[in-house]
Amino acid sequence: QVQLQESGPGLVKSSQTLSLTCTVSGGSITTGYYYWSWIRQPPGKGLEWMGAIAYDGTTYYSPSLKSHTSISRDTSKNQFSLQLSSVTPEDTAVYYCVRATRIYSDYDYWGQGTQVTVSS
């Protein structure tokens, strides 16, 4: 069974870069037609798709976040990462790494989520 686990700091200061890593076990991020995604949920709001990196390394980003979002991968460690630059308190959210069978939908495996708070 595929398992995903987010890791990274729980507190980031405004204007800094938020960096999270997702470690995948039970399956390779380079095989199968999967999209390894980042989704977040701010307090009291719905889920927001941020972006994804495909099995072939192609990246996709939400237009609203593209200017300060970067997703990369380390295939030797079977990990993929999120970097969100110039954060503000509005970036406070629970961040999830997710496997999807389509770019923007059909999520089948989720990490447990990690709370990130951006201090002003």
mmCIF file of C-alpha atoms in Angstrom:
data_model
loop_
_atom_site.group_PDB
_atom_site.id
_atom_site.type_symbol
_atom_site.label_atom_id
_atom_site.label_comp_id
_atom_site.label_asym_id
_atom_site.label_seq_id
_atom_site.Cartn_x
_atom_site.Cartn_y
_atom_site.Cartn_z
ATOM 1 C CA GLN A 1 0.000 0.000 0.000
ATOM 2 C CA VAL A 2 1.189 3.464 -0.857
ATOM 3 C CA GLN A 3 1.950 5.748 2.052
ATOM 4 C CA LEU A 4 2.830 9.435 2.002
ATOM 5 C CA GLN A 5 4.358 11.405 4.840
ATOM 6 C CA GLU A 6 4.880 15.157 4.947
ATOM 7 C CA SER A 7 7.780 16.699 6.823
ATOM 8 C CA GLY A 8 8.984 20.220 7.398
ATOM 9 C CA PRO A 9 8.838 23.110 9.843
ATOM 10 C CA GLY A 10 5.540 23.916 11.471
ATOM 11 C CA LEU A 11 6.294 27.611 11.833
ATOM 12 C CA VAL A 12 7.583 29.986 9.193
ATOM 13 C CA LYS A 13 8.035 33.747 9.360
ATOM 14 C CA SER A 14 6.424 36.085 6.873
ATOM 15 C CA SER A 15 8.451 36.741 3.709
ATOM 16 C CA GLN A 16 10.427 33.536 4.174
ATOM 17 C CA THR A 17 10.206 30.364 2.104
ATOM 18 C CA LEU A 18 8.086 27.448 3.237
ATOM 19 C CA SER A 19 9.679 24.103 2.394
ATOM 20 C CA LEU A 20 7.963 20.741 2.764
ATOM 21 C CA THR A 21 8.971 17.252 1.703
ATOM 22 C CA CYS A 22 6.793 14.248 1.053
ATOM 23 C CA THR A 23 8.319 10.813 1.462
ATOM 24 C CA VAL A 24 6.559 8.081 -0.466
ATOM 25 C CA SER A 25 6.679 4.399 0.407
ATOM 26 C CA GLY A 26 5.018 1.396 -1.171
ATOM 27 C CA GLY A 27 5.393 2.720 -4.683
ATOM 28 C CA SER A 28 7.775 4.668 -6.895
ATOM 29 C CA ILE A 29 7.090 8.268 -7.870
ATOM 30 C CA THR A 30 8.513 7.554 -11.321
ATOM 31 C CA THR A 31 6.281 4.662 -12.306
ATOM 32 C CA GLY A 32 2.623 4.546 -13.189
ATOM 33 C CA TYR A 33 0.681 7.466 -14.589
ATOM 34 C CA TYR A 34 0.406 9.339 -11.303
ATOM 35 C CA TYR A 35 0.554 12.958 -10.293
ATOM 36 C CA TRP A 36 2.200 13.707 -6.982
ATOM 37 C CA SER A 37 0.401 16.712 -5.655
ATOM 38 C CA TRP A 38 0.318 19.314 -2.951
ATOM 39 C CA ILE A 39 -3.019 20.444 -1.543
ATOM 40 C CA ARG A 40 -3.636 22.770 1.358
ATOM 41 C CA GLN A 41 -6.538 23.736 3.557
ATOM 42 C CA PRO A 42 -6.498 27.095 5.351
ATOM 43 C CA PRO A 43 -8.444 27.289 8.610
ATOM 44 C CA GLY A 44 -12.168 27.461 7.969
ATOM 45 C CA LYS A 45 -11.743 27.126 4.197
ATOM 46 C CA GLY A 46 -11.870 24.421 1.585
ATOM 47 C CA LEU A 47 -9.131 22.436 -0.064
ATOM 48 C CA GLU A 48 -6.856 24.247 -2.492
ATOM 49 C CA TRP A 49 -4.852 22.409 -5.140
ATOM 50 C CA MET A 50 -1.400 23.958 -5.347
ATOM 51 C CA GLY A 51 0.430 21.933 -7.929
ATOM 52 C CA ALA A 52 1.828 18.565 -8.897
ATOM 53 C CA ILE A 53 4.797 16.776 -10.353
ATOM 54 C CA ALA A 54 4.050 13.942 -12.699
ATOM 55 C CA TYR A 55 5.667 10.518 -12.941
ATOM 56 C CA ASP A 56 7.822 11.880 -15.806
ATOM 57 C CA GLY A 57 8.934 14.975 -13.889
ATOM 58 C CA THR A 58 6.589 17.447 -15.578
ATOM 59 C CA THR A 59 5.324 20.084 -13.166
ATOM 60 C CA TYR A 60 1.925 21.745 -12.993
ATOM 61 C CA TYR A 61 0.964 24.739 -10.883
ATOM 62 C CA SER A 62 -2.116 26.582 -9.793
ATOM 63 C CA PRO A 63 -2.187 29.852 -11.766
ATOM 64 C CA SER A 64 -2.811 31.814 -8.575
ATOM 65 C CA LEU A 65 0.287 30.395 -6.889
ATOM 66 C CA LYS A 66 2.590 29.752 -9.821
ATOM 67 C CA SER A 67 4.696 32.871 -9.334
ATOM 68 C CA HIS A 68 5.980 31.748 -5.925
ATOM 69 C CA THR A 69 5.607 27.960 -5.966
ATOM 70 C CA SER A 70 8.108 25.313 -6.933
ATOM 71 C CA ILE A 71 7.703 21.537 -6.856
ATOM 72 C CA SER A 72 10.653 19.220 -7.318
ATOM 73 C CA ARG A 73 11.598 15.626 -6.658
ATOM 74 C CA ASP A 74 14.466 13.441 -5.509
ATOM 75 C CA THR A 75 13.983 10.109 -7.206
ATOM 76 C CA SER A 76 16.850 8.501 -5.276
ATOM 77 C CA LYS A 77 14.901 9.079 -2.061
ATOM 78 C CA ASN A 78 11.436 8.660 -3.584
ATOM 79 C CA GLN A 79 10.506 12.113 -2.331
ATOM 80 C CA PHE A 80 8.921 15.206 -3.774
ATOM 81 C CA SER A 81 9.017 18.681 -2.308
ATOM 82 C CA LEU A 82 7.167 21.967 -2.187
ATOM 83 C CA GLN A 83 8.690 25.401 -1.877
ATOM 84 C CA LEU A 84 6.454 28.415 -1.385
ATOM 85 C CA SER A 85 8.313 31.694 -1.315
ATOM 86 C CA SER A 86 7.417 35.060 0.193
ATOM 87 C CA VAL A 87 4.809 33.574 2.480
ATOM 88 C CA THR A 88 2.261 35.623 4.394
ATOM 89 C CA PRO A 89 -0.077 34.677 7.262
ATOM 90 C CA GLU A 90 -2.651 33.814 4.578
ATOM 91 C CA ASP A 91 -0.483 30.813 3.707
ATOM 92 C CA THR A 92 -1.222 29.314 7.129
ATOM 93 C CA ALA A 93 -2.847 25.954 6.431
ATOM 94 C CA VAL A 94 -2.686 22.217 6.738
ATOM 95 C CA TYR A 95 -0.579 21.006 3.848
ATOM 96 C CA TYR A 96 -1.155 17.588 2.317
ATOM 97 C CA CYS A 97 0.838 15.572 -0.148
ATOM 98 C CA VAL A 98 -1.380 13.447 -2.308
ATOM 99 C CA ARG A 99 -1.233 10.926 -5.124
ATOM 100 C CA ALA A 100 -3.644 11.519 -7.957
ATOM 101 C CA THR A 101 -4.510 9.675 -11.122
ATOM 102 C CA ARG A 102 -5.353 12.937 -12.884
ATOM 103 C CA ILE A 103 -3.697 16.326 -12.633
ATOM 104 C CA TYR A 104 -6.452 18.082 -10.692
ATOM 105 C CA SER A 105 -8.560 15.245 -9.356
ATOM 106 C CA ASP A 106 -8.984 11.583 -8.544
ATOM 107 C CA TYR A 107 -6.883 11.594 -5.408
ATOM 108 C CA ASP A 108 -6.377 8.096 -4.070
ATOM 109 C CA TYR A 109 -3.696 8.336 -1.378
ATOM 110 C CA TRP A 110 -3.170 11.170 1.092
ATOM 111 C CA GLY A 111 -0.556 12.023 3.650
ATOM 112 C CA GLN A 112 -1.810 12.791 7.142
ATOM 113 C CA GLY A 113 -1.210 16.488 6.623
ATOM 114 C CA THR A 114 1.077 18.901 8.386
ATOM 115 C CA GLN A 115 0.102 22.197 9.987
ATOM 116 C CA VAL A 116 2.167 25.170 8.874
ATOM 117 C CA THR A 117 1.687 28.504 10.575
ATOM 118 C CA VAL A 118 3.095 31.692 9.110
ATOM 119 C CA SER A 119 3.822 34.316 11.720
ATOM 120 C CA SER A 120 3.618 38.004 10.928
#
